[in-house]
C-alpha positions as a LaTeX table, in Angstrom:
\begin{tabular}{lrrr}
\hline
Residue & $x$ (\AA) & $y$ (\AA) & $z$ (\AA) \\
\hline
Met1 & 0.05 & 0.04 & $-0.01$ \\
Lys2 & 1.07 & 3.63 & $-0.70$ \\
Thr3 & 1.47 & 6.16 & 2.11 \\
His4 & $-0.71$ & 8.48 & 0.08 \\
Asp5 & $-3.62$ & 5.94 & 0.39 \\
Phe6 & $-3.95$ & 7.40 & 4.00 \\
Trp7 & $-4.22$ & 11.03 & 2.90 \\
Tyr8 & $-7.19$ & 13.09 & 3.94 \\
Asp9 & $-7.94$ & 16.87 & 3.57 \\
Leu10 & $-7.99$ & 18.70 & 6.87 \\
Pro11 & $-8.62$ & 22.48 & 7.27 \\
Asp12 & $-6.05$ & 24.07 & 9.80 \\
Glu13 & $-8.88$ & 25.55 & 11.87 \\
Leu14 & $-9.96$ & 22.14 & 12.85 \\
Ile15 & $-6.67$ & 21.35 & 14.66 \\
Ala16 & $-7.45$ & 21.80 & 18.36 \\
Gln17 & $-5.16$ & 24.35 & 20.00 \\
Thr18 & $-6.46$ & 24.04 & 23.59 \\
Pro19 & $-8.26$ & 21.49 & 25.61 \\
Leu20 & $-11.93$ & 21.87 & 26.42 \\
Asp21 & $-13.03$ & 23.02 & 29.94 \\
Lys22 & $-14.33$ & 19.62 & 30.68 \\
Arg23 & $-12.39$ & 16.64 & 29.60 \\
Asp24 & $-15.18$ & 14.27 & 28.87 \\
Phe25 & $-17.33$ & 16.81 & 27.01 \\
Ser26 & $-15.28$ & 16.26 & 23.89 \\
Arg27 & $-17.34$ & 14.71 & 20.98 \\
Leu28 & $-17.21$ & 10.93 & 20.23 \\
Leu29 & $-17.57$ & 9.37 & 16.87 \\
Val30 & $-18.68$ & 5.69 & 17.29 \\
Leu31 & $-17.54$ & 3.50 & 14.37 \\
Asp32 & $-18.64$ & $-0.04$ & 13.64 \\
Lys33 & $-15.53$ & $-1.67$ & 12.23 \\
Lys34 & $-17.61$ & $-4.45$ & 10.52 \\
Thr35 & $-20.27$ & $-2.33$ & 8.87 \\
Gly36 & $-18.53$ & 1.13 & 8.57 \\
Glu37 & $-21.57$ & 2.75 & 10.25 \\
Phe38 & $-20.99$ & 5.53 & 12.66 \\
Glu39 & $-22.89$ & 7.67 & 15.35 \\
His40 & $-22.23$ & 11.16 & 16.82 \\
Lys41 & $-21.99$ & 11.18 & 20.56 \\
His42 & $-20.01$ & 12.82 & 23.31 \\
Phe43 & $-17.28$ & 11.05 & 25.41 \\
Tyr44 & $-19.40$ & 10.93 & 28.44 \\
Asp45 & $-21.64$ & 8.55 & 26.56 \\
Ile46 & $-18.81$ & 6.02 & 26.14 \\
Leu47 & $-20.10$ & 3.69 & 28.94 \\
Asp48 & $-23.19$ & 2.99 & 26.74 \\
Tyr49 & $-20.83$ & 1.21 & 24.41 \\
Leu50 & $-18.84$ & $-0.80$ & 27.05 \\
Asn51 & $-20.16$ & $-4.06$ & 28.77 \\
Pro52 & $-19.66$ & $-5.49$ & 32.18 \\
Gly53 & $-16.62$ & $-7.88$ & 31.89 \\
Asp54 & $-14.91$ & $-5.53$ & 29.24 \\
Cys55 & $-11.44$ & $-4.24$ & 30.15 \\
Leu56 & $-10.16$ & $-0.84$ & 29.55 \\
Val57 & $-6.21$ & $-0.89$ & 29.05 \\
Met58 & $-4.66$ & 2.39 & 29.69 \\
Asn59 & $-1.10$ & 3.66 & 29.29 \\
Asp60 & $-0.15$ & 5.23 & 32.73 \\
Ser61 & 2.88 & 6.98 & 31.36 \\
Arg62 & 3.41 & 10.60 & 32.57 \\
Val63 & 4.77 & 13.36 & 30.35 \\
Leu64 & 8.14 & 14.76 & 31.42 \\
Pro65 & 8.11 & 18.71 & 31.34 \\
Ala66 & 10.93 & 18.23 & 29.03 \\
Arg67 & 11.13 & 21.55 & 27.22 \\
Leu68 & 13.77 & 23.74 & 28.82 \\
Leu69 & 14.25 & 27.49 & 27.86 \\
Gly70 & 17.54 & 28.89 & 28.75 \\
His71 & 20.26 & 31.20 & 27.65 \\
Arg72 & 23.94 & 30.97 & 26.94 \\
Pro73 & 26.49 & 32.79 & 29.02 \\
Thr74 & 26.71 & 35.33 & 26.26 \\
Gly75 & 22.88 & 35.84 & 26.57 \\
Gly76 & 21.56 & 34.12 & 23.37 \\
Ala77 & 18.27 & 32.17 & 23.93 \\
Val78 & 18.47 & 28.31 & 23.66 \\
Glu79 & 15.72 & 25.60 & 23.74 \\
Val80 & 16.77 & 22.16 & 24.98 \\
Leu81 & 14.33 & 19.16 & 24.63 \\
Leu82 & 14.95 & 16.13 & 26.62 \\
Leu83 & 14.52 & 12.89 & 24.66 \\
Arg84 & 16.27 & 10.16 & 26.57 \\
Asp85 & 18.04 & 9.54 & 29.92 \\
Leu86 & 21.55 & 8.09 & 29.51 \\
Gly87 & 22.40 & 8.16 & 33.12 \\
Asn88 & 25.14 & 10.10 & 35.04 \\
Lys89 & 23.10 & 13.38 & 34.61 \\
Gln90 & 23.48 & 12.99 & 30.80 \\
Trp91 & 20.55 & 13.23 & 28.40 \\
Glu92 & 20.10 & 12.95 & 24.74 \\
Cys93 & 18.54 & 16.25 & 23.63 \\
Leu94 & 17.24 & 18.13 & 20.66 \\
Cys95 & 18.75 & 21.69 & 20.83 \\
Lys96 & 17.86 & 24.96 & 19.02 \\
Pro97 & 19.60 & 26.74 & 17.62 \\
Gly98 & 21.91 & 23.74 & 17.03 \\
Arg99 & 24.78 & 25.81 & 15.54 \\
Lys100 & 25.18 & 27.41 & 18.88 \\
Met101 & 25.20 & 24.09 & 20.89 \\
Gln102 & 28.47 & 22.61 & 19.96 \\
Val103 & 30.76 & 20.44 & 22.31 \\
Gly104 & 31.68 & 22.50 & 25.46 \\
Asn105 & 28.92 & 25.08 & 24.89 \\
Glu106 & 26.94 & 25.87 & 28.25 \\
Val107 & 23.45 & 26.87 & 28.90 \\
Ile108 & 21.83 & 28.36 & 32.06 \\
Phe109 & 18.19 & 27.74 & 33.02 \\
Gly110 & 16.22 & 29.80 & 35.42 \\
Asp111 & 18.47 & 31.73 & 37.77 \\
Gly112 & 21.16 & 29.17 & 37.46 \\
Glu113 & 19.39 & 26.42 & 39.48 \\
Leu114 & 20.07 & 24.26 & 36.49 \\
Thr115 & 22.98 & 24.39 & 33.99 \\
Ala116 & 24.04 & 22.18 & 31.15 \\
Arg117 & 27.10 & 21.56 & 28.94 \\
Val118 & 27.06 & 19.90 & 25.53 \\
Val119 & 29.47 & 16.82 & 25.81 \\
Ala120 & 28.77 & 15.16 & 22.34 \\
Val121 & 27.12 & 15.75 & 19.02 \\
Gln122 & 25.47 & 12.57 & 17.55 \\
Asp123 & 25.33 & 11.57 & 13.78 \\
Asp124 & 21.55 & 12.55 & 13.89 \\
Gly125 & 22.25 & 15.95 & 15.05 \\
Asn126 & 20.98 & 15.31 & 18.61 \\
Arg127 & 23.17 & 16.40 & 21.54 \\
Val128 & 24.38 & 14.66 & 24.59 \\
Val129 & 23.95 & 17.23 & 27.27 \\
Glu130 & 25.27 & 16.97 & 30.90 \\
Phe131 & 23.35 & 18.68 & 33.65 \\
Gln132 & 24.35 & 20.14 & 36.84 \\
Tyr133 & 21.86 & 20.80 & 39.68 \\
Glu134 & 21.11 & 20.32 & 43.54 \\
Gly135 & 18.42 & 18.01 & 44.67 \\
Ile136 & 16.24 & 15.83 & 42.57 \\
Phe137 & 16.21 & 16.30 & 38.85 \\
Leu138 & 12.36 & 15.67 & 38.25 \\
Glu139 & 11.57 & 18.37 & 40.88 \\
Val140 & 14.01 & 20.87 & 39.24 \\
Leu141 & 12.21 & 19.87 & 35.92 \\
Glu142 & 8.70 & 20.44 & 37.33 \\
Arg143 & 9.85 & 24.00 & 38.38 \\
Leu144 & 11.69 & 24.96 & 35.15 \\
Gly145 & 10.31 & 22.74 & 32.42 \\
Lys146 & 7.45 & 23.21 & 30.09 \\
Met147 & 5.26 & 20.60 & 28.19 \\
Pro148 & 6.81 & 19.48 & 24.91 \\
Leu149 & 3.54 & 20.12 & 22.97 \\
Pro150 & 3.30 & 18.69 & 19.43 \\
Pro151 & 4.52 & 21.04 & 16.66 \\
Tyr152 & 0.82 & 21.69 & 15.36 \\
Ile153 & $-0.24$ & 23.26 & 18.69 \\
Lys154 & 0.79 & 26.92 & 18.65 \\
Ala155 & $-1.10$ & 28.07 & 21.83 \\
Glu156 & 0.53 & 28.27 & 25.33 \\
Leu157 & $-0.85$ & 25.73 & 27.64 \\
Gln158 & $-2.28$ & 27.39 & 30.68 \\
Asp159 & $-2.50$ & 24.30 & 32.93 \\
Gln160 & 0.21 & 21.69 & 32.39 \\
Glu161 & $-1.90$ & 18.93 & 33.97 \\
Arg162 & $-4.26$ & 19.15 & 31.03 \\
Tyr163 & $-1.54$ & 17.48 & 28.95 \\
Gln164 & $-1.49$ & 14.63 & 31.42 \\
Thr165 & $-4.12$ & 11.80 & 31.75 \\
Val166 & $-5.81$ & 11.60 & 35.29 \\
Tyr167 & $-4.26$ & 8.23 & 35.78 \\
Ser168 & $-0.64$ & 9.14 & 34.75 \\
Arg169 & 2.06 & 8.10 & 37.26 \\
Glu170 & 5.07 & 6.64 & 35.49 \\
Val171 & 7.15 & 9.63 & 34.32 \\
Gly172 & 9.00 & 9.14 & 31.04 \\
Ser173 & 7.12 & 10.24 & 28.00 \\
Ala174 & 7.88 & 13.15 & 25.46 \\
Ala175 & 4.40 & 13.31 & 24.39 \\
Ala176 & 0.98 & 12.43 & 26.07 \\
Pro177 & $-1.12$ & 9.29 & 25.28 \\
Thr178 & $-3.74$ & 11.61 & 24.15 \\
Ala179 & $-6.73$ & 9.25 & 23.86 \\
Gly180 & $-6.64$ & 9.15 & 27.59 \\
Leu181 & $-7.05$ & 12.80 & 28.12 \\
His182 & $-10.86$ & 12.48 & 27.78 \\
Trp183 & $-11.25$ & 10.43 & 30.89 \\
Thr184 & $-12.18$ & 11.93 & 34.36 \\
Lys185 & $-11.88$ & 10.18 & 37.61 \\
Glu186 & $-15.68$ & 10.26 & 37.92 \\
Leu187 & $-16.14$ & 8.58 & 34.58 \\
Leu188 & $-13.67$ & 5.92 & 35.51 \\
Asp189 & $-15.52$ & 5.25 & 38.77 \\
Lys190 & $-18.80$ & 4.92 & 36.84 \\
Ala191 & $-17.04$ & 2.59 & 34.50 \\
Arg192 & $-15.93$ & 0.34 & 37.37 \\
Glu193 & $-19.29$ & 0.51 & 39.11 \\
Lys194 & $-20.82$ & $-0.99$ & 35.77 \\
Gly195 & $-18.41$ & $-3.81$ & 36.05 \\
Ile196 & $-15.97$ & $-2.64$ & 33.41 \\
Lys197 & $-12.30$ & $-3.64$ & 34.53 \\
Thr198 & $-9.36$ & $-1.29$ & 34.24 \\
Ala199 & $-5.76$ & $-2.33$ & 33.66 \\
Phe200 & $-2.56$ & $-0.44$ & 33.18 \\
Val201 & 0.47 & $-0.69$ & 30.96 \\
Thr202 & 3.40 & 1.63 & 30.37 \\
Leu203 & 4.72 & 2.92 & 27.09 \\
His204 & 6.81 & 6.00 & 27.12 \\
Val205 & 5.94 & 7.99 & 24.06 \\
Gly206 & 8.95 & 9.25 & 22.09 \\
Leu207 & 8.94 & 12.25 & 19.64 \\
Gly208 & 9.19 & 9.69 & 16.96 \\
Thr209 & 5.46 & 9.43 & 17.16 \\
Phe210 & 5.28 & 12.71 & 15.24 \\
Arg211 & 7.92 & 11.57 & 12.64 \\
Pro212 & 6.21 & 11.63 & 9.27 \\
Val213 & 6.27 & 8.60 & 6.90 \\
Lys214 & 8.54 & 9.53 & 4.07 \\
Ala215 & 8.60 & 6.15 & 2.22 \\
Glu216 & 6.31 & 5.87 & $-0.70$ \\
Glu217 & 5.35 & 2.30 & 0.11 \\
Ile218 & 4.28 & 1.94 & 3.72 \\
Ser219 & 6.07 & $-1.40$ & 4.19 \\
Glu220 & 9.30 & 0.39 & 3.73 \\
His221 & 8.83 & 2.64 & 6.75 \\
His222 & 10.92 & 1.89 & 9.85 \\
Met223 & 9.17 & 2.61 & 13.19 \\
His224 & 10.90 & 4.31 & 16.07 \\
Ser225 & 11.62 & 2.36 & 19.20 \\
Glu226 & 9.83 & 2.86 & 22.56 \\
Leu227 & 9.85 & 1.03 & 25.83 \\
Cys228 & 6.78 & $-0.69$ & 26.92 \\
Met229 & 5.95 & $-2.65$ & 30.00 \\
Leu230 & 3.19 & $-4.93$ & 31.43 \\
Ser231 & 2.88 & $-6.10$ & 35.02 \\
Gln232 & 1.81 & $-9.53$ & 36.21 \\
Glu233 & $-1.43$ & $-7.91$ & 37.63 \\
Thr234 & $-2.27$ & $-6.46$ & 34.25 \\
Ala235 & $-1.48$ & $-9.85$ & 32.56 \\
Asp236 & $-3.83$ & $-11.70$ & 34.93 \\
Ile237 & $-6.69$ & $-9.12$ & 34.39 \\
Leu238 & $-6.23$ & $-9.38$ & 30.60 \\
Asn239 & $-6.14$ & $-13.19$ & 30.68 \\
Glu240 & $-9.27$ & $-13.39$ & 32.88 \\
Thr241 & $-11.21$ & $-10.87$ & 30.50 \\
Lys242 & $-10.34$ & $-13.12$ & 27.61 \\
Arg243 & $-11.40$ & $-16.31$ & 29.36 \\
Ser244 & $-14.75$ & $-14.83$ & 30.60 \\
Gly245 & $-15.60$ & $-13.53$ & 27.07 \\
Gly246 & $-15.13$ & $-9.83$ & 27.74 \\
Arg247 & $-13.46$ & $-7.41$ & 25.21 \\
Ile248 & $-10.03$ & $-5.85$ & 25.55 \\
Val249 & $-10.66$ & $-2.19$ & 24.83 \\
Cys250 & $-7.45$ & $-0.09$ & 24.43 \\
Val251 & $-7.38$ & 3.55 & 25.38 \\
Gly252 & $-5.07$ & 4.97 & 22.73 \\
Thr253 & $-2.68$ & 3.63 & 20.16 \\
Thr254 & 0.11 & 3.35 & 22.67 \\
Ser255 & $-1.80$ & 0.95 & 24.79 \\
Cys256 & $-2.71$ & $-1.04$ & 21.55 \\
Arg257 & 1.08 & $-1.17$ & 20.54 \\
Thr258 & 1.92 & $-2.35$ & 23.99 \\
Ile259 & $-0.38$ & $-5.25$ & 24.24 \\
Glu260 & 0.17 & $-6.28$ & 20.69 \\
Ser261 & 3.77 & $-6.16$ & 21.23 \\
Leu262 & 3.73 & $-8.27$ & 24.36 \\
Ala263 & 0.90 & $-10.70$ & 23.77 \\
Lys264 & 1.79 & $-14.28$ & 22.99 \\
Glu265 & 0.64 & $-15.82$ & 19.69 \\
Asp266 & $-2.48$ & $-17.24$ & 21.37 \\
Gly267 & $-3.44$ & $-13.81$ & 22.79 \\
Thr268 & $-2.48$ & $-14.53$ & 26.39 \\
Phe269 & $-0.11$ & $-12.53$ & 28.59 \\
Glu270 & 2.58 & $-12.78$ & 31.28 \\
Ala271 & 4.51 & $-9.88$ & 32.88 \\
Ala272 & 6.99 & $-8.53$ & 30.26 \\
Ser273 & 8.84 & $-5.60$ & 29.01 \\
Lys274 & 10.67 & $-4.74$ & 25.59 \\
Trp275 & 11.67 & $-2.03$ & 23.27 \\
Thr276 & 9.02 & $-2.21$ & 20.60 \\
Glu277 & 9.20 & $-1.16$ & 16.97 \\
Ile278 & 5.79 & $-2.76$ & 16.10 \\
Phe279 & 4.27 & $-1.23$ & 12.87 \\
Ile280 & 0.49 & $-2.08$ & 12.66 \\
Phe281 & $-0.93$ & $-1.31$ & 9.27 \\
Pro282 & $-3.84$ & $-3.06$ & 7.10 \\
Gly283 & $-3.30$ & $-6.73$ & 6.79 \\
Tyr284 & $-2.10$ & $-6.97$ & 10.46 \\
Arg285 & $-3.81$ & $-9.79$ & 12.53 \\
Phe286 & $-4.51$ & $-8.45$ & 16.08 \\
Lys287 & $-3.62$ & $-10.92$ & 18.71 \\
Ala288 & $-5.47$ & $-9.24$ & 21.67 \\
Met289 & $-7.19$ & $-5.98$ & 21.10 \\
Asp290 & $-10.92$ & $-6.06$ & 20.36 \\
Ala291 & $-11.77$ & $-2.39$ & 20.39 \\
Leu292 & $-10.09$ & 0.96 & 20.41 \\
Ile293 & $-10.64$ & 4.43 & 21.80 \\
Thr294 & $-8.51$ & 6.89 & 19.95 \\
Asn295 & $-8.18$ & 10.45 & 18.75 \\
Phe296 & $-8.19$ & 11.65 & 15.15 \\
His297 & $-4.65$ & 11.44 & 13.65 \\
Leu298 & $-2.45$ & 13.29 & 11.21 \\
Pro299 & $-2.99$ & 12.42 & 7.38 \\
Glu300 & $-0.61$ & 9.71 & 6.19 \\
Ser301 & 0.58 & 8.97 & 9.72 \\
Thr302 & 1.41 & 5.55 & 11.12 \\
Leu303 & $-1.52$ & 6.08 & 13.58 \\
Val304 & $-4.15$ & 6.43 & 10.76 \\
Met305 & $-2.61$ & 3.24 & 9.26 \\
Leu306 & $-3.08$ & 1.56 & 12.67 \\
Val307 & $-6.67$ & 2.40 & 12.96 \\
Ser308 & $-7.27$ & 1.39 & 9.41 \\
Ala309 & $-5.80$ & $-2.07$ & 10.33 \\
Leu310 & $-8.63$ & $-2.47$ & 12.80 \\
Ala311 & $-11.51$ & $-0.92$ & 11.05 \\
Gly312 & $-10.62$ & $-0.84$ & 7.30 \\
Arg313 & $-9.06$ & 1.99 & 5.37 \\
Glu314 & $-12.35$ & 2.94 & 3.62 \\
Asn315 & $-14.29$ & 2.80 & 6.77 \\
Val316 & $-11.71$ & 5.01 & 8.57 \\
Leu317 & $-11.38$ & 7.64 & 5.78 \\
Asn318 & $-15.18$ & 7.84 & 5.46 \\
Ala319 & $-15.47$ & 8.47 & 9.22 \\
Tyr320 & $-12.70$ & 11.03 & 8.96 \\
Ala321 & $-14.46$ & 12.84 & 6.08 \\
Glu322 & $-17.56$ & 12.85 & 8.27 \\
Ala323 & $-15.69$ & 14.26 & 11.23 \\
Val324 & $-14.29$ & 17.00 & 8.96 \\
Lys325 & $-17.78$ & 17.68 & 7.69 \\
Glu326 & $-19.29$ & 17.96 & 11.13 \\
Arg327 & $-16.42$ & 20.27 & 12.35 \\
Tyr328 & $-14.92$ & 17.80 & 14.95 \\
Arg329 & $-11.71$ & 18.94 & 16.68 \\
Phe330 & $-8.62$ & 17.06 & 15.61 \\
Phe331 & $-5.28$ & 15.70 & 17.11 \\
Ser332 & $-3.98$ & 15.90 & 20.60 \\
Phe333 & $-6.55$ & 18.19 & 22.24 \\
Gly334 & $-9.32$ & 17.21 & 19.79 \\
Asp335 & $-12.36$ & 14.94 & 19.86 \\
Ala336 & $-12.42$ & 11.12 & 20.22 \\
Met337 & $-13.39$ & 8.07 & 18.26 \\
Phe338 & $-14.59$ & 4.68 & 19.43 \\
Ile339 & $-14.02$ & 1.68 & 17.02 \\
Ser340 & $-15.92$ & $-1.40$ & 18.22 \\
\hline
\end{tabular}
């Protein structure tokens, strides 16, 4: 299949720049993967489509406030984006402007509470930066860092917690698992009261999630690598769900990629973790996932390909065309889709 087979036309004004006041008031397009039929609802209606015995699988990764704005000793502004912890106070980073960030160059953040020095330049242009600080790095980041919002969001985020899910706990992502942003604690409580199980996995989302597919043939695209983890407690819940005839409903493509990476061939689970480069596109046979809650994704992206693998390319593109026509909000802070 060609990458261009997954193109759709999206007006810029439909790209959501800010979150709604209430998380679960986003709109919800419900798509039947077998028939291609769809309904227009709101996210607070999601429980009408979930059954007792179903299991919601959620990615509990928490976004690192990984965007640091600083200045060089000479006064020039510098932006440093944390990508990967290398240990010993060193991080792989994306730096702007890169030409001012060569080996030996230093950056000051805040009032000097945090400083950094470039110790290496990698082949891909990323920098290895060594930080100096007192205390706990995550606490310093909470004070000085900003959320690394996707490049298509130009507005400043007023409340940093709105780019975190209400169940986030494992710090390590460079981007939010955005399908989970629609859930409130109250709505999750109602789900559990209805007999719907909840289980957590962890996949730390990398910035590669925004990397465009440049290959003409999608089979030639190489996925970025991300660390995913599944506990024995979650494995037991998922296995019991399958045994009792319930559905595994993934909240977001990251939860889907995690369980499809860690499921055995027969669809069962045990505690596991791995670096995954799984690429799901039409023709893929799902081992474990039955249904998916997701957002609306970028044209020609690997995420549009993933949802097309579940519901069929034509069904997905028809639903997206309907969402454009009905003026849904798209991407990270946008509306949701339930594929059942």
